[in-house]
PDB file of C-alpha atoms in Angstrom:
ATOM      1  CA  MET D   1       0.000   0.000   0.000  1.00 42.00           C
ATOM      2  CA  LYS D   2       1.760   3.079  -1.235  1.00 44.00           C
ATOM      3  CA  ASN D   3       0.187   5.529   1.138  1.00 47.00           C
ATOM      4  CA  ILE D   4       0.520   4.339   4.690  1.00 57.00           C
ATOM      5  CA  VAL D   5       3.854   2.579   5.131  1.00 54.00           C
ATOM      6  CA  PHE D   6       6.194   5.235   3.798  1.00 50.00           C
ATOM      7  CA  ALA D   7       3.961   8.088   4.911  1.00 54.00           C
ATOM      8  CA  LEU D   8       4.199   6.772   8.469  1.00 54.00           C
ATOM      9  CA  ILE D   9       7.917   6.164   8.486  1.00 47.00           C
ATOM     10  CA  LEU D  10       8.489   9.683   7.200  1.00 46.00           C
ATOM     11  CA  LEU D  11       5.804  11.414   9.211  1.00 48.00           C
ATOM     12  CA  SER D  12       7.192   9.840  12.364  1.00 44.00           C
ATOM     13  CA  PHE D  13      10.138  12.246  12.135  1.00 39.00           C
ATOM     14  CA  LEU D  14       8.552  15.259  10.461  1.00 37.00           C
ATOM     15  CA  ILE D  15       8.523  17.395  13.575  1.00 33.00           C
ATOM     16  CA  ALA D  16       9.811  20.927  14.086  1.00 32.00           C
ATOM     17  CA  CYS D  17      13.299  20.693  12.618  1.00 37.00           C
ATOM     18  CA  ASP D  18      15.175  22.714  10.051  1.00 37.00           C
ATOM     19  CA  ALA D  19      18.536  22.754   8.319  1.00 38.00           C
ATOM     20  CA  ASP D  20      20.191  24.205  11.427  1.00 40.00           C
ATOM     21  CA  TYR D  21      18.881  21.607  13.828  1.00 36.00           C
ATOM     22  CA  LEU D  22      18.180  17.938  13.325  1.00 41.00           C
ATOM     23  CA  PRO D  23      17.561  16.045  16.578  1.00 45.00           C
ATOM     24  CA  ASP D  24      19.262  12.779  17.442  1.00 45.00           C
ATOM     25  CA  GLN D  25      17.147  10.021  15.991  1.00 62.00           C
ATOM     26  CA  LYS D  26      17.025   6.340  16.785  1.00 79.00           C
ATOM     27  CA  PRO D  27      15.249   4.085  14.318  1.00 84.00           C
ATOM     28  CA  HIS D  28      12.043   2.529  15.561  1.00 89.00           C
ATOM     29  CA  LEU D  29       9.642  -0.027  14.152  1.00 94.00           C
ATOM     30  CA  VAL D  30       6.652   1.020  12.079  1.00 93.00           C
ATOM     31  CA  VAL D  31       3.905  -1.599  11.999  1.00 95.00           C
ATOM     32  CA  GLU D  32       0.973  -1.808   9.636  1.00 95.00           C
ATOM     33  CA  GLY D  33      -1.164  -4.769  10.641  1.00 97.00           C
ATOM     34  CA  TRP D  34      -4.735  -5.934  10.519  1.00 98.00           C
ATOM     35  CA  ILE D  35      -6.854  -8.982  11.260  1.00 98.00           C
ATOM     36  CA  GLU D  36     -10.358  -9.310   9.888  1.00 98.00           C
ATOM     37  CA  ASP D  37     -13.235 -11.530  10.918  1.00 98.00           C
ATOM     38  CA  GLY D  38     -12.872 -14.788   8.982  1.00 98.00           C
ATOM     39  CA  ASP D  39      -9.479 -13.940   7.515  1.00 98.00           C
ATOM     40  CA  PHE D  40      -5.776 -14.338   8.270  1.00 98.00           C
ATOM     41  CA  PRO D  41      -3.663 -11.638   9.916  1.00 98.00           C
ATOM     42  CA  VAL D  42      -1.377  -9.520   7.721  1.00 98.00           C
ATOM     43  CA  VAL D  43       1.498  -7.439   9.096  1.00 98.00           C
ATOM     44  CA  ILE D  44       4.006  -5.201   7.299  1.00 96.00           C
ATOM     45  CA  VAL D  45       7.082  -4.096   9.280  1.00 96.00           C
ATOM     46  CA  THR D  46       9.451  -1.255   8.391  1.00 93.00           C
ATOM     47  CA  GLN D  47      11.949   0.953  10.183  1.00 92.00           C
ATOM     48  CA  SER D  48      11.534   4.693  10.545  1.00 83.00           C
ATOM     49  CA  ILE D  49      13.557   6.898   8.199  1.00 71.00           C
ATOM     50  CA  PRO D  50      15.760   9.453   9.991  1.00 64.00           C
ATOM     51  CA  MET D  51      15.362  12.983   8.729  1.00 53.00           C
ATOM     52  CA  SER D  52      18.482  14.580   7.275  1.00 50.00           C
ATOM     53  CA  GLU D  53      19.548  17.113   4.717  1.00 43.00           C
ATOM     54  CA  ASP D  54      20.504  14.284   2.349  1.00 50.00           C
ATOM     55  CA  TYR D  55      18.053  13.352  -0.371  1.00 45.00           C
ATOM     56  CA  THR D  56      16.378   9.955   0.047  1.00 49.00           C
ATOM     57  CA  SER D  57      15.074   8.502  -3.203  1.00 48.00           C
ATOM     58  CA  SER D  58      11.981   6.331  -3.339  1.00 49.00           C
ATOM     59  CA  ASP D  59      14.160   3.474  -4.631  1.00 51.00           C
ATOM     60  CA  SER D  60      16.201   3.439  -1.417  1.00 57.00           C
ATOM     61  CA  LEU D  61      13.086   3.255   0.759  1.00 62.00           C
ATOM     62  CA  GLY D  62      13.145  -0.501   0.268  1.00 70.00           C
ATOM     63  CA  ASN D  63      16.179  -0.598   2.560  1.00 80.00           C
ATOM     64  CA  TYR D  64      13.840   0.156   5.467  1.00 84.00           C
ATOM     65  CA  ILE D  65      11.646  -2.926   4.969  1.00 92.00           C
ATOM     66  CA  VAL D  66      12.169  -5.382   7.859  1.00 95.00           C
ATOM     67  CA  ARG D  67      12.360  -8.950   6.521  1.00 95.00           C
ATOM     68  CA  TRP D  68      13.683 -10.860   9.536  1.00 96.00           C
ATOM     69  CA  ALA D  69      11.415  -9.850  12.409  1.00 98.00           C
ATOM     70  CA  THR D  70       9.717 -12.279  14.768  1.00 98.00           C
ATOM     71  CA  VAL D  71       6.019 -11.463  14.495  1.00 98.00           C
ATOM     72  CA  THR D  72       3.622 -13.246  16.853  1.00 98.00           C
ATOM     73  CA  VAL D  73      -0.144 -12.999  17.287  1.00 98.00           C
ATOM     74  CA  TYR D  74      -1.813 -14.151  20.516  1.00 98.00           C
ATOM     75  CA  CYS D  75      -5.500 -14.854  21.124  1.00 98.00           C
ATOM     76  CA  GLY D  76      -6.199 -16.112  24.619  1.00 96.00           C
ATOM     77  CA  GLU D  77      -4.007 -19.172  25.143  1.00 95.00           C
ATOM     78  CA  ASP D  78      -3.404 -19.609  21.404  1.00 97.00           C
ATOM     79  CA  SER D  79      -0.461 -18.040  19.588  1.00 98.00           C
ATOM     80  CA  VAL D  80       1.135 -18.269  16.160  1.00 98.00           C
ATOM     81  CA  ILE D  81       4.394 -16.949  14.702  1.00 98.00           C
ATOM     82  CA  LEU D  82       3.737 -15.343  11.333  1.00 98.00           C
ATOM     83  CA  THR D  83       5.835 -16.228   8.305  1.00 98.00           C
ATOM     84  CA  GLY D  84       7.486 -13.499   6.245  1.00 98.00           C
ATOM     85  CA  LYS D  85       7.140 -13.749   2.493  1.00 97.00           C
ATOM     86  CA  TYR D  86       7.144 -11.720  -0.711  1.00 95.00           C
ATOM     87  CA  ALA D  87       3.592 -11.027  -1.827  1.00 94.00           C
ATOM     88  CA  ASN D  88       2.442  -9.334  -5.017  1.00 91.00           C
ATOM     89  CA  GLY D  89      -0.353  -6.840  -4.636  1.00 90.00           C
ATOM     90  CA  TYR D  90       1.120  -5.192  -1.530  1.00 90.00           C
ATOM     91  CA  PHE D  91       3.485  -2.254  -1.260  1.00 82.00           C
ATOM     92  CA  PRO D  92       6.079  -2.895  -0.105  1.00 85.00           C
ATOM     93  CA  PRO D  93       5.649  -6.469  -1.417  1.00 91.00           C
ATOM     94  CA  TYR D  94       6.701  -8.202   1.802  1.00 95.00           C
ATOM     95  CA  ILE D  95       4.234  -9.302   4.485  1.00 97.00           C
ATOM     96  CA  TYR D  96       4.040 -11.490   7.563  1.00 98.00           C
ATOM     97  CA  THR D  97       1.013 -13.787   7.671  1.00 98.00           C
ATOM     98  CA  THR D  98      -0.211 -17.279   8.573  1.00 98.00           C
ATOM     99  CA  SER D  99      -2.911 -19.745   7.595  1.00 97.00           C
ATOM    100  CA  TRP D 100      -3.087 -21.118  11.149  1.00 97.00           C
ATOM    101  CA  MET D 101      -5.223 -18.378  12.682  1.00 98.00           C
ATOM    102  CA  ARG D 102      -8.322 -16.583  11.443  1.00 98.00           C
ATOM    103  CA  GLY D 103      -9.881 -13.541  13.014  1.00 98.00           C
ATOM    104  CA  GLU D 104     -13.126 -13.995  14.914  1.00 98.00           C
ATOM    105  CA  ALA D 105     -15.598 -11.289  15.942  1.00 98.00           C
ATOM    106  CA  GLY D 106     -15.610 -10.521  19.666  1.00 97.00           C
ATOM    107  CA  LYS D 107     -12.077 -11.789  20.265  1.00 98.00           C
ATOM    108  CA  THR D 108      -9.011  -9.784  21.290  1.00 98.00           C
ATOM    109  CA  TYR D 109      -5.629 -10.153  19.573  1.00 98.00           C
ATOM    110  CA  LEU D 110      -2.217  -9.227  20.928  1.00 98.00           C
ATOM    111  CA  LEU D 111       0.557  -8.524  18.414  1.00 98.00           C
ATOM    112  CA  LYS D 112       4.257  -8.636  19.294  1.00 98.00           C
ATOM    113  CA  VAL D 113       7.055  -7.727  16.876  1.00 98.00           C
ATOM    114  CA  GLU D 114      10.752  -8.200  17.694  1.00 98.00           C
ATOM    115  CA  TYR D 115      13.669  -7.128  15.529  1.00 97.00           C
ATOM    116  CA  LYS D 116      17.235  -6.662  16.763  1.00 95.00           C
ATOM    117  CA  ASP D 117      16.919  -4.694  20.017  1.00 94.00           C
ATOM    118  CA  MET D 118      13.474  -3.300  19.124  1.00 96.00           C
ATOM    119  CA  LYS D 119      10.270  -4.746  20.561  1.00 97.00           C
ATOM    120  CA  VAL D 120       6.770  -3.423  19.985  1.00 98.00           C
ATOM    121  CA  SER D 121       3.307  -4.652  20.894  1.00 98.00           C
ATOM    122  CA  ALA D 122      -0.332  -3.752  20.338  1.00 98.00           C
ATOM    123  CA  VAL D 123      -3.809  -5.019  21.207  1.00 98.00           C
ATOM    124  CA  THR D 124      -6.978  -4.907  19.121  1.00 98.00           C
ATOM    125  CA  THR D 125     -10.469  -6.399  19.202  1.00 98.00           C
ATOM    126  CA  ILE D 126     -12.632  -7.440  16.256  1.00 98.00           C
ATOM    127  CA  PRO D 127     -16.127  -5.917  16.588  1.00 98.00           C
ATOM    128  CA  GLY D 128     -19.372  -7.017  14.958  1.00 97.00           C
ATOM    129  CA  LYS D 129     -20.157  -6.774  11.245  1.00 98.00           C
ATOM    130  CA  PRO D 130     -21.510  -3.464   9.932  1.00 98.00           C
ATOM    131  CA  ASP D 131     -25.117  -3.484   8.726  1.00 98.00           C
ATOM    132  CA  VAL D 132     -24.586  -2.484   5.095  1.00 98.00           C
ATOM    133  CA  LYS D 133     -27.723  -1.963   3.019  1.00 98.00           C
ATOM    134  CA  ARG D 134     -26.073  -1.314  -0.336  1.00 98.00           C
ATOM    135  CA  PHE D 135     -23.072   0.018  -2.246  1.00 98.00           C
ATOM    136  CA  PHE D 136     -23.464   1.924  -5.507  1.00 98.00           C
ATOM    137  CA  LEU D 137     -21.638   4.125  -8.020  1.00 97.00           C
ATOM    138  CA  GLU D 138     -22.870   7.591  -8.916  1.00 95.00           C
ATOM    139  CA  LYS D 139     -21.630   9.886 -11.673  1.00 95.00           C
ATOM    140  CA  CYS D 140     -20.085  13.120 -10.415  1.00 94.00           C
ATOM    141  CA  THR D 141     -22.289  16.097 -11.230  1.00 89.00           C
ATOM    142  CA  ASP D 142     -19.370  18.280 -12.340  1.00 86.00           C
ATOM    143  CA  SER D 143     -17.580  15.685 -14.509  1.00 87.00           C
ATOM    144  CA  ASP D 144     -18.407  13.792 -17.691  1.00 86.00           C
ATOM    145  CA  SER D 145     -16.297  10.788 -16.746  1.00 91.00           C
ATOM    146  CA  LEU D 146     -15.577  10.575 -13.003  1.00 95.00           C
ATOM    147  CA  TYR D 147     -17.669   8.524 -10.576  1.00 97.00           C
ATOM    148  CA  GLN D 148     -17.987   8.423  -6.818  1.00 95.00           C
ATOM    149  CA  ALA D 149     -18.755   5.346  -4.723  1.00 97.00           C
ATOM    150  CA  LYS D 150     -21.329   5.426  -1.942  1.00 97.00           C
ATOM    151  CA  VAL D 151     -22.497   3.121   0.819  1.00 98.00           C
ATOM    152  CA  VAL D 152     -25.745   3.046   2.784  1.00 98.00           C
ATOM    153  CA  PHE D 153     -25.615   1.403   6.200  1.00 98.00           C
ATOM    154  CA  ALA D 154     -27.500   1.258   9.493  1.00 98.00           C
ATOM    155  CA  ASP D 155     -26.047   1.872  12.948  1.00 97.00           C
ATOM    156  CA  ASN D 156     -27.235   0.128  16.107  1.00 95.00           C
ATOM    157  CA  LYS D 157     -27.820   2.955  18.594  1.00 93.00           C
ATOM    158  CA  ASP D 158     -27.790   0.489  21.491  1.00 94.00           C
ATOM    159  CA  GLU D 159     -24.030   0.048  20.910  1.00 95.00           C
ATOM    160  CA  LYS D 160     -21.057   2.374  20.627  1.00 97.00           C
ATOM    161  CA  ASN D 161     -19.608   1.820  17.159  1.00 98.00           C
ATOM    162  CA  TYR D 162     -16.791   3.144  14.992  1.00 98.00           C
ATOM    163  CA  TYR D 163     -16.372   2.727  11.240  1.00 98.00           C
ATOM    164  CA  GLN D 164     -13.707   3.169   8.573  1.00 98.00           C
ATOM    165  CA  LEU D 165     -14.173   3.236   4.808  1.00 98.00           C
ATOM    166  CA  PHE D 166     -11.452   1.768   2.584  1.00 97.00           C
ATOM    167  CA  THR D 167     -11.064   1.656  -1.184  1.00 96.00           C
ATOM    168  CA  ARG D 168      -8.857  -0.349  -3.514  1.00 95.00           C
ATOM    169  CA  VAL D 169      -8.104   0.344  -7.162  1.00 94.00           C
ATOM    170  CA  GLY D 170      -6.614  -2.204  -9.584  1.00 91.00           C
ATOM    171  CA  ALA D 171      -7.473  -5.811 -10.372  1.00 86.00           C
ATOM    172  CA  ASN D 172      -4.111  -7.055  -9.038  1.00 89.00           C
ATOM    173  CA  ASN D 173      -4.016  -4.872  -5.940  1.00 90.00           C
ATOM    174  CA  ARG D 174      -4.667  -6.705  -2.680  1.00 91.00           C
ATOM    175  CA  GLN D 175      -4.352  -3.889  -0.195  1.00 90.00           C
ATOM    176  CA  TYR D 176      -6.912  -1.257   0.713  1.00 94.00           C
ATOM    177  CA  LEU D 177      -6.274   2.447   1.310  1.00 92.00           C
ATOM    178  CA  ALA D 178      -8.102   4.387   3.979  1.00 93.00           C
ATOM    179  CA  SER D 179     -10.780   6.451   2.279  1.00 92.00           C
ATOM    180  CA  TYR D 180     -10.377  10.217   2.359  1.00 82.00           C
ATOM    181  CA  LEU D 181     -12.595  11.491   5.235  1.00 86.00           C
ATOM    182  CA  GLY D 182     -13.702   7.914   5.852  1.00 94.00           C
ATOM    183  CA  SER D 183     -13.444   7.665   9.669  1.00 96.00           C
ATOM    184  CA  MET D 184     -16.803   7.727  11.467  1.00 97.00           C
ATOM    185  CA  ASP D 185     -17.866   7.843  15.116  1.00 97.00           C
ATOM    186  CA  ASP D 186     -21.504   6.767  15.335  1.00 96.00           C
ATOM    187  CA  ALA D 187     -22.262   9.801  17.513  1.00 95.00           C
ATOM    188  CA  ILE D 188     -22.570  11.774  14.246  1.00 92.00           C
ATOM    189  CA  LEU D 189     -24.588   9.122  12.391  1.00 95.00           C
ATOM    190  CA  GLY D 190     -28.305   8.634  12.034  1.00 92.00           C
ATOM    191  CA  ASP D 191     -30.090   5.315  12.226  1.00 94.00           C
ATOM    192  CA  THR D 192     -29.369   4.905   8.507  1.00 97.00           C
ATOM    193  CA  THR D 193     -26.586   6.845   6.794  1.00 96.00           C
ATOM    194  CA  GLU D 194     -25.425   7.352   3.206  1.00 97.00           C
ATOM    195  CA  VAL D 195     -21.750   8.297   2.846  1.00 97.00           C
ATOM    196  CA  ALA D 196     -19.278   8.678  -0.005  1.00 96.00           C
ATOM    197  CA  ALA D 197     -16.307   6.307  -0.159  1.00 97.00           C
ATOM    198  CA  TYR D 198     -13.613   8.559  -1.578  1.00 94.00           C
ATOM    199  CA  ARG D 199     -10.468   7.278  -3.236  1.00 91.00           C
ATOM    200  CA  GLY D 200      -7.537   6.893  -0.818  1.00 85.00           C
ATOM    201  CA  HIS D 201      -4.275   8.822  -1.169  1.00 76.00           C
ATOM    202  CA  GLU D 202      -1.447   6.972  -2.923  1.00 71.00           C
ATOM    203  CA  VAL D 203       1.588   8.820  -1.616  1.00 62.00           C
ATOM    204  CA  LEU D 204       4.024   7.688  -4.307  1.00 58.00           C
ATOM    205  CA  SER D 205       1.570   7.867  -7.204  1.00 59.00           C
ATOM    206  CA  MET D 206       2.562  10.103 -10.094  1.00 53.00           C
ATOM    207  CA  LEU D 207      -1.083  10.843 -10.934  1.00 66.00           C
ATOM    208  CA  ASP D 208      -2.809  13.966  -9.687  1.00 74.00           C
ATOM    209  CA  TYR D 209      -5.006  13.021  -6.748  1.00 78.00           C
ATOM    210  CA  THR D 210      -8.749  12.917  -7.198  1.00 86.00           C
ATOM    211  CA  PRO D 211     -11.170  11.584  -4.567  1.00 89.00           C
ATOM    212  CA  TYR D 212     -13.228  10.054  -7.384  1.00 94.00           C
ATOM    213  CA  PHE D 213     -12.801   7.075  -9.682  1.00 95.00           C
ATOM    214  CA  ARG D 214     -11.811   7.087 -13.333  1.00 94.00           C
ATOM    215  CA  PRO D 215     -13.379   5.210 -16.273  1.00 95.00           C
ATOM    216  CA  ASN D 216     -12.422   1.506 -16.403  1.00 95.00           C
ATOM    217  CA  ASP D 217     -11.046   1.532 -12.839  1.00 95.00           C
ATOM    218  CA  THR D 218     -11.531  -1.843 -11.158  1.00 96.00           C
ATOM    219  CA  ILE D 219     -12.373  -0.899  -7.595  1.00 97.00           C
ATOM    220  CA  SER D 220     -13.399  -2.442  -4.312  1.00 97.00           C
ATOM    221  CA  VAL D 221     -15.125  -0.528  -1.531  1.00 98.00           C
ATOM    222  CA  LYS D 222     -15.017  -1.795   2.041  1.00 98.00           C
ATOM    223  CA  LEU D 223     -16.880  -0.581   5.121  1.00 98.00           C
ATOM    224  CA  SER D 224     -15.250  -1.874   8.299  1.00 98.00           C
ATOM    225  CA  GLN D 225     -16.406  -1.729  11.859  1.00 98.00           C
ATOM    226  CA  ILE D 226     -13.339  -1.119  14.057  1.00 98.00           C
ATOM    227  CA  ASP D 227     -12.522  -0.591  17.714  1.00 97.00           C
ATOM    228  CA  GLU D 228     -12.028   2.819  19.308  1.00 97.00           C
ATOM    229  CA  VAL D 229      -8.214   2.903  19.288  1.00 95.00           C
ATOM    230  CA  SER D 230      -8.167   1.996  15.590  1.00 96.00           C
ATOM    231  CA  TYR D 231     -10.705   4.742  14.887  1.00 97.00           C
ATOM    232  CA  HIS D 232      -8.474   7.364  16.535  1.00 96.00           C
ATOM    233  CA  PHE D 233      -5.495   6.251  14.439  1.00 94.00           C
ATOM    234  CA  TRP D 234      -7.362   6.393  11.113  1.00 94.00           C
ATOM    235  CA  ASP D 235      -9.086   9.651  11.985  1.00 93.00           C
ATOM    236  CA  ASP D 236      -5.754  11.334  12.819  1.00 91.00           C
ATOM    237  CA  TYR D 237      -3.923   9.832   9.859  1.00 88.00           C
ATOM    238  CA  THR D 238      -6.481  10.756   7.199  1.00 84.00           C
ATOM    239  CA  LYS D 239      -6.862  14.271   8.609  1.00 83.00           C
ATOM    240  CA  ASN D 240      -3.096  14.736   8.313  1.00 81.00           C
ATOM    241  CA  LEU D 241      -3.269  13.753   4.656  1.00 73.00           C
ATOM    242  CA  SER D 242      -6.340  15.871   3.913  1.00 68.00           C
ATOM    243  CA  LEU D 243      -4.711  19.059   5.249  1.00 63.00           C
ATOM    244  CA  SER D 244      -1.894  19.078   2.708  1.00 54.00           C
ATOM    245  CA  LYS D 245      -1.329  18.227  -0.945  1.00 49.00           C
ATOM    246  CA  ASN D 246       2.030  16.836   0.167  1.00 47.00           C
ATOM    247  CA  PRO D 247       1.307  14.308   2.977  1.00 41.00           C
ATOM    248  CA  PHE D 248       4.987  14.196   3.949  1.00 41.00           C
ATOM    249  CA  LEU D 249       4.721  17.869   4.875  1.00 43.00           C
ATOM    250  CA  ALA D 250       1.254  17.791   6.368  1.00 42.00           C
ATOM    251  CA  PRO D 251       0.536  19.800   9.530  1.00 46.00           C
ATOM    252  CA  GLN D 252       1.884  17.748  12.364  1.00 49.00           C
ATOM    253  CA  ARG D 253      -1.252  16.708  14.154  1.00 57.00           C
ATOM    254  CA  SER D 254      -0.277  13.928  16.531  1.00 77.00           C
ATOM    255  CA  ILE D 255      -1.270  10.504  15.202  1.00 87.00           C
ATOM    256  CA  ARG D 256      -2.607   8.360  18.022  1.00 91.00           C
ATOM    257  CA  SER D 257      -1.428   4.768  17.785  1.00 93.00           C
ATOM    258  CA  ASN D 258      -1.918   1.539  19.717  1.00 96.00           C
ATOM    259  CA  ILE D 259       1.644   0.419  18.901  1.00 96.00           C
ATOM    260  CA  VAL D 260       3.659   0.464  22.145  1.00 97.00           C
ATOM    261  CA  ASN D 261       7.304   1.553  21.607  1.00 95.00           C
ATOM    262  CA  GLY D 262       6.755   2.113  17.875  1.00 93.00           C
ATOM    263  CA  SER D 263       4.302   3.655  15.455  1.00 91.00           C
ATOM    264  CA  GLY D 264       1.620   2.522  13.055  1.00 92.00           C
ATOM    265  CA  TYR D 265      -1.436   0.429  13.840  1.00 95.00           C
ATOM    266  CA  TRP D 266      -2.746  -3.034  14.601  1.00 98.00           C
ATOM    267  CA  CYS D 267      -6.409  -3.055  13.615  1.00 98.00           C
ATOM    268  CA  GLY D 268      -9.153  -5.597  14.165  1.00 98.00           C
ATOM    269  CA  MET D 269     -11.904  -5.250  11.562  1.00 98.00           C
ATOM    270  CA  ASN D 270     -15.216  -6.733  10.547  1.00 98.00           C
ATOM    271  CA  SER D 271     -15.989  -5.730   6.980  1.00 98.00           C
ATOM    272  CA  VAL D 272     -18.452  -5.798   4.118  1.00 98.00           C
ATOM    273  CA  LYS D 273     -17.055  -5.335   0.589  1.00 97.00           C
ATOM    274  CA  GLU D 274     -18.342  -4.621  -2.893  1.00 98.00           C
ATOM    275  CA  TYR D 275     -16.604  -4.670  -6.273  1.00 97.00           C
ATOM    276  CA  PHE D 276     -17.175  -2.449  -9.322  1.00 97.00           C
ATOM    277  CA  VAL D 277     -15.765  -1.691 -12.741  1.00 97.00           C
ATOM    278  CA  VAL D 278     -16.258   2.028 -13.398  1.00 96.00           C
ATOM    279  CA  PRO D 279     -18.165   2.609 -16.662  1.00 94.00           C
ATOM    280  CA  ASN D 280     -16.282   4.025 -19.603  1.00 87.00           C
TER     281      ASN D 280
END
């Protein structure tokens, strides 16, 4: 996923510094991990990139991918060590996963990642499935070719719920991007709500960003119910991106994270998905 991994490892050090002062920086682990109801866990591990006056090309960013970490997921008395492997459809194309554990709604999952002298951990819970009524595409009123995706869903007011919209573009892409303005606390929702699922930011994309979808795009839209700590991460992260055309230089709103001694996220999700091919 081009947006989150390298945005996080760069944003982690984009604090008040200039050419006259660069603070001492120790690398730390950046974790991007999720476990969905009925599916296997996926974790991507990188190291933070120290800020300096030297130019860092996108080609050299691959040097910060961590390929030899020990990644373990615990659920109650059960645990499994994830296997690292190259995987097409992800960016960077290296993930840790397993076929020995599937996520289950209502359960809590502890993640531990160890690499050299760095150790991080995080806890997440998989909530219930969102009550999606329908997904649909709608032509943008101010464009002859662009479309927007929308979802209609109901919220149970007897529960406290949080939601995140994700989108994915490309038939061979396997990883979702957080939808622009897609984090929702049910305090602002009605019993039934219709919302737009905007295209996620692809940080390293050479195309001009549009929140809409182009003709012939193969897309998937996903509405996920998430826990509160995951909601705070996605809300902070997407707001950082939305406040600047250059996400690496976005206003430095603190990004809340459940990763202890590192940065990133470990997110339990229960999701409903839909697939479309945008009309030509």
